[in-house]
Short mmCIF file of C-alpha atoms in Angstrom, two decimals:
data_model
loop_
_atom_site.label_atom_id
_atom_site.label_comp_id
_atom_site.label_asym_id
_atom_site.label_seq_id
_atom_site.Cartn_x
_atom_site.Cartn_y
_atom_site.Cartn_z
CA UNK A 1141 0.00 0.00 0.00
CA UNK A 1142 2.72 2.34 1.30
CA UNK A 1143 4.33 1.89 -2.31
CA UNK A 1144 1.59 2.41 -4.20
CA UNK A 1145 0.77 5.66 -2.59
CA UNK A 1146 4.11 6.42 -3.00
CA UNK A 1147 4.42 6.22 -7.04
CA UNK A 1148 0.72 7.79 -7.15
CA UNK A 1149 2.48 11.12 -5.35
CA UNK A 1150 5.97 11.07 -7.03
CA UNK A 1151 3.99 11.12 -10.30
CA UNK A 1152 1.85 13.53 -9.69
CA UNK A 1153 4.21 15.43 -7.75
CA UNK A 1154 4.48 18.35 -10.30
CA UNK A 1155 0.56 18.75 -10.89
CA UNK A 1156 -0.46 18.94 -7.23
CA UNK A 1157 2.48 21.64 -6.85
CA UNK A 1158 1.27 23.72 -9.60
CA UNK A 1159 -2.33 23.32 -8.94
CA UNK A 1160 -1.69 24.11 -5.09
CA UNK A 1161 0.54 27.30 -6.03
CA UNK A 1162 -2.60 28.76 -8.17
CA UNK A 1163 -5.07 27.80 -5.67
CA UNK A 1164 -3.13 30.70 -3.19
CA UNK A 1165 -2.70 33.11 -6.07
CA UNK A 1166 -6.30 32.91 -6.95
CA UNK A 1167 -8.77 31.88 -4.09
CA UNK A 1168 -7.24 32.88 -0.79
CA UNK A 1169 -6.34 36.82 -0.65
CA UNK A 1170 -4.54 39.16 -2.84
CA UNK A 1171 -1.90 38.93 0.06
CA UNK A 1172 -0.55 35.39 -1.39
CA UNK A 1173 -1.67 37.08 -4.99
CA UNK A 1174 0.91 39.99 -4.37
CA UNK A 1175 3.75 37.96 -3.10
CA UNK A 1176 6.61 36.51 -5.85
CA UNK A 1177 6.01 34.19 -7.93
CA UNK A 1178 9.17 32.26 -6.94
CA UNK A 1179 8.36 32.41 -3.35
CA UNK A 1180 5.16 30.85 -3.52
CA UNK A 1181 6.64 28.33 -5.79
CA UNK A 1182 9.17 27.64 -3.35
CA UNK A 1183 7.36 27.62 -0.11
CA UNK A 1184 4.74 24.91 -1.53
CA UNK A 1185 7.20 23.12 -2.90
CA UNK A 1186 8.80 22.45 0.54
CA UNK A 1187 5.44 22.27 2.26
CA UNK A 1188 5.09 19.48 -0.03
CA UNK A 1189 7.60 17.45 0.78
CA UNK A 1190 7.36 18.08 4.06
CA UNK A 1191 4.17 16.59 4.36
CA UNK A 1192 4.84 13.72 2.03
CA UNK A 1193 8.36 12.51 4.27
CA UNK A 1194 6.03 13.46 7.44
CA UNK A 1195 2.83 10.82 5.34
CA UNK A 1196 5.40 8.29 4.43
CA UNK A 1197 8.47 8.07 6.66
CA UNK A 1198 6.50 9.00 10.12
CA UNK A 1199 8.99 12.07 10.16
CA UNK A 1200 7.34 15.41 11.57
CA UNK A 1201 10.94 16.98 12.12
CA UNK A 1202 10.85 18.56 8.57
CA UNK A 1203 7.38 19.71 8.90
CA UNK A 1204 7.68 21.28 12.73
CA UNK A 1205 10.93 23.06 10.72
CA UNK A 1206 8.80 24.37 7.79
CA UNK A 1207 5.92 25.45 10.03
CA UNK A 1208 8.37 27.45 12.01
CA UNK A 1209 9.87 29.28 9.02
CA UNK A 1210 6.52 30.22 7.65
CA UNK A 1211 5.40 31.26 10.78
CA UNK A 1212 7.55 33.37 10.94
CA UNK A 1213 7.48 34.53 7.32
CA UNK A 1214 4.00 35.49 7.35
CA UNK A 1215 3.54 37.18 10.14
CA UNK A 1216 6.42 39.58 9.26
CA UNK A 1217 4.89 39.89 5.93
CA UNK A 1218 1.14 40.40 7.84
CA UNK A 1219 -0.72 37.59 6.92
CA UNK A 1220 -3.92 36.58 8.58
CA UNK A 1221 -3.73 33.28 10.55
CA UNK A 1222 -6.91 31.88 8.37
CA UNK A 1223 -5.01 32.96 5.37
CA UNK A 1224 -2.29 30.10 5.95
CA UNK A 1225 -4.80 27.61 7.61
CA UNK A 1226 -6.31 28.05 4.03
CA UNK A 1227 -3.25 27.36 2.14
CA UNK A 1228 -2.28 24.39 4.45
CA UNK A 1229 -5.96 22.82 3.27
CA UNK A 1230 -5.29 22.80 -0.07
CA UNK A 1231 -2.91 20.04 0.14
CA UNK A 1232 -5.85 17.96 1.65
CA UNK A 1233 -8.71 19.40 -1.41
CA UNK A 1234 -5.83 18.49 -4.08
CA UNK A 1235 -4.39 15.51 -3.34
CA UNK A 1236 -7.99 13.33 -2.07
CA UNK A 1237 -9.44 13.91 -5.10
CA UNK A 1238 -6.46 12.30 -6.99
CA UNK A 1239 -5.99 9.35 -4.62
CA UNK A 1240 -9.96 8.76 -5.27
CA UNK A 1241 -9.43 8.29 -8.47
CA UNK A 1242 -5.99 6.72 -8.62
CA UNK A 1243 -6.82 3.85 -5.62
CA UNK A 1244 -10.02 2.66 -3.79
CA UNK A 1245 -10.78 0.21 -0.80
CA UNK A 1246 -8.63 0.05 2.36
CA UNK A 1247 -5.62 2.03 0.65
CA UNK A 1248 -7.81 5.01 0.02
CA UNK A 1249 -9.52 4.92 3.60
CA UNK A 1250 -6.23 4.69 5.31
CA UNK A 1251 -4.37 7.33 2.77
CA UNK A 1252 -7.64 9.89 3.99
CA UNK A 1253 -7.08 8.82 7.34
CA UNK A 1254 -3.29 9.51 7.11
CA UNK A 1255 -3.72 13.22 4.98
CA UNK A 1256 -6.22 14.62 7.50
CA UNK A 1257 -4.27 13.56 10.68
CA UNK A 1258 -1.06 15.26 9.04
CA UNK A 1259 -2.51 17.95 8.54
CA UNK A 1260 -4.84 18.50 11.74
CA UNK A 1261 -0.96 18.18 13.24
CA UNK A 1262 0.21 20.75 11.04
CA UNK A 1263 -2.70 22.89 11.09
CA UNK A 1264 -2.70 23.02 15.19
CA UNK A 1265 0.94 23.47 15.53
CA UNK A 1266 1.04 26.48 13.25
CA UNK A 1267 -2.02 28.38 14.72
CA UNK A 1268 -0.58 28.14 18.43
CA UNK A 1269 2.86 28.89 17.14
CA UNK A 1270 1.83 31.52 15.08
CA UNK A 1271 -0.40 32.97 17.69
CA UNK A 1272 2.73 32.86 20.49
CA UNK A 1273 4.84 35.14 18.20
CA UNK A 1274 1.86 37.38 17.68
CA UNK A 1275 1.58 37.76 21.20
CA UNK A 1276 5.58 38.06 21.59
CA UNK A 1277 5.74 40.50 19.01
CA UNK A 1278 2.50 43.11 20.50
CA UNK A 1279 4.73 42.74 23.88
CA UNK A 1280 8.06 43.59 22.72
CA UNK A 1281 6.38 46.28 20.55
CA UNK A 1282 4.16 47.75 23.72
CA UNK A 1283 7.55 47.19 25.44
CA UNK A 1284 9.59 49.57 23.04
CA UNK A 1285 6.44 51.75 22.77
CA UNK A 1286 6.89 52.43 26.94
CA UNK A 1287 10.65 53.10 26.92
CA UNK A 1288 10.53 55.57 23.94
CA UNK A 1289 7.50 56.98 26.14
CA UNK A 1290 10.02 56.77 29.51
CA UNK A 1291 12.81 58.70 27.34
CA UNK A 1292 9.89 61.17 26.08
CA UNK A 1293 8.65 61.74 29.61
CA UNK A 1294 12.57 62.31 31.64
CA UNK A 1295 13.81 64.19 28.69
CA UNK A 1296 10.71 66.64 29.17
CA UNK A 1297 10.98 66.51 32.80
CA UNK A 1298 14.57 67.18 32.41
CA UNK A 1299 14.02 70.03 30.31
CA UNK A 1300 11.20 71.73 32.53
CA UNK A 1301 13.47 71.24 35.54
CA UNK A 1302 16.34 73.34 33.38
CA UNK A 1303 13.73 75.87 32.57
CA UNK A 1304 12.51 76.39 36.07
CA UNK A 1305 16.14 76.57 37.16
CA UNK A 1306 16.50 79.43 34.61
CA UNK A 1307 13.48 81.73 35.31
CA UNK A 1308 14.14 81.37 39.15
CA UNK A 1309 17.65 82.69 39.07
CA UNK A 1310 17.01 85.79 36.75
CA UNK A 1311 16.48 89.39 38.55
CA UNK A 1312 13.63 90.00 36.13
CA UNK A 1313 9.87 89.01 36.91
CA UNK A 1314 8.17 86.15 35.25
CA UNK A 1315 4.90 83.95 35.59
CA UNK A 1316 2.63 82.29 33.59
CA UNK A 1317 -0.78 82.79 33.32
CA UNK A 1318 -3.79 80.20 32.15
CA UNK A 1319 -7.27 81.46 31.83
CA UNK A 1320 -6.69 84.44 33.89
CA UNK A 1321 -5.05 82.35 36.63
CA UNK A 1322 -1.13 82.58 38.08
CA UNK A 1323 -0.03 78.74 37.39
CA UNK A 1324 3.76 79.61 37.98
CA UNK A 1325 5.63 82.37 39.60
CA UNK A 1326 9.87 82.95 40.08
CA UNK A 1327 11.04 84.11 43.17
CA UNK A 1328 11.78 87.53 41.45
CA UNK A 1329 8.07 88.02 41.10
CA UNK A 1330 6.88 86.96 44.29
CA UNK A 1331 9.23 89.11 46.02
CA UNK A 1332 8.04 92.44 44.05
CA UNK A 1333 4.63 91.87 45.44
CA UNK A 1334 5.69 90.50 49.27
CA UNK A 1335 4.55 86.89 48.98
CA UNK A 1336 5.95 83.66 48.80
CA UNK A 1337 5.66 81.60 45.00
CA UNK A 1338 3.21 79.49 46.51
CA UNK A 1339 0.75 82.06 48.10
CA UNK A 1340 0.57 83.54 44.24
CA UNK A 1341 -0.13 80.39 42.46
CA UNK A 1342 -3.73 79.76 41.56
CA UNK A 1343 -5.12 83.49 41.83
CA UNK A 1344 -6.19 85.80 39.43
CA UNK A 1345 -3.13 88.00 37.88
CA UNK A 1346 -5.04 91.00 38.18
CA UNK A 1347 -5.38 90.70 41.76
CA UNK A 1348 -1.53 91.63 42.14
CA UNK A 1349 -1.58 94.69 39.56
CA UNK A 1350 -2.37 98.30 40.99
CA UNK A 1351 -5.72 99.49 41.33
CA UNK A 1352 -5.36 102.40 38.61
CA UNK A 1353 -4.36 100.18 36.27
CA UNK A 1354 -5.78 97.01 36.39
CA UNK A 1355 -8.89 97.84 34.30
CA UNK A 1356 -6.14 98.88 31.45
CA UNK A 1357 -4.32 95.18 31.85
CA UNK A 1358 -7.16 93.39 32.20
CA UNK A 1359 -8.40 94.83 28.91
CA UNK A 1360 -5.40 94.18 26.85
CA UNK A 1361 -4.87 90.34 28.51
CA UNK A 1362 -8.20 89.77 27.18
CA UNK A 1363 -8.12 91.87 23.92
CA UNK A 1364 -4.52 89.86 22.91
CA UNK A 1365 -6.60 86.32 23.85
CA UNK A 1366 -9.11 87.40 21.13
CA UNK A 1367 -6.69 88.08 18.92
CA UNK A 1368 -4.67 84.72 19.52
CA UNK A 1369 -8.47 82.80 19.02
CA UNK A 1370 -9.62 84.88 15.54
#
């Protein structure tokens, strides 16, 4: 029996290639559509043989080896996990059909048996592989996302602390004001006025600017927001 399935696949070893690379190229996605020619070629070539030493010799080692490499393949390429599920079938929709009409009785039974174990194996195997890296790959990239944020977040801090260092030891006054409110204030400022930095923070500018001319400020603060919204 063994033989006979044998000679069946070695001579149609050329047609279930061919037939398998233009089932991807033309029923699956435009993803395996898009990819070269030679690739495809090449990666069902060895997914054949892989399968037919893992069918006829009981040796997976070449298989586990191929599903590793297009593993990893197509998920740096972007591939959908059904998309290679998919192209794994085929090998079972080609070859059946042939072996129905090449050999019948217990031969055939045990050749359908054989096919769809092999490829539940290899079917399994690459979904839970290819699913690990997925997973490895969204953690080393959340991973690198945090540490550029890390960087990001002590450079900034770095260079607030400089600027706060700066404003403080000029002579001059400065603060900054949000929506009418004192947010920060140097030491210069503060001591024009006779308060500490802290007892500043959080009231109205105004409140510190002379009677006679607050009106006047007031004004132009809110005349130069108008002209910073138009």
């Amino acid at each position: 029996m063994r033989s006979s399935l044998i000679a069946i696949f070695n001579d149609n070893r050329t047609a279930i290639i061919s037939e398998w690379v233009h089932s991807l190229r033309t029923q699956v996605s435009t993803m395996y559509a898009n990819r070269p020619g030679e690739e495809i070629t090449a990666t069902v070539t060895e997914a054949y043989e892989s399968f037919i030493t893992a069918l006829f010799d009981n040796d997976f080692d070449r298989i586990n080896s191929f599903i590793e490499m297009i593993a990893r393949m197509r998920l740096m390429t972007g591939f959908p996990l059904s998309n290679v599920q998919m192209a794994f079938e085929f090998f079972r929709s080609i070859s059946i059909p042939l072996l129905v009409k090449e050999t019948s009785g217990n031969n055939l039974e045990d050749a359908i048996i054989s096919i769809n174990q092999c490829l539940t194996y290899t079917i399994h195997r690459f979904s839970d592989l290819f699913q690990s890296m997925h997973q490895e790959r969204i953690l080393k990239q959340n991973y690198l996302l945090e540490e550029q944020i890390r960087i990001r977040t002590a450079e900034l801090k770095e260079s607030e602390q400089r600027y706060k260092i700066l404003v403080e030891e000029i002579n001059d006054g400065f603060f900054v004001i949000h929506e009418e409110v004192l947010v920060f204030v140097n030491s210069a400022t503060a001591l024009m006025h006779g308060y500490e930095p802290s007892q500043m923070i959080g009231q109205r500018f105004w409140d510190f600017v002379h009677p006679h001319h607050r009106k006047k400020v007031k004004e132009s603060y809110l005349r130069k927001l108008e002209t910073r919204d138009s």
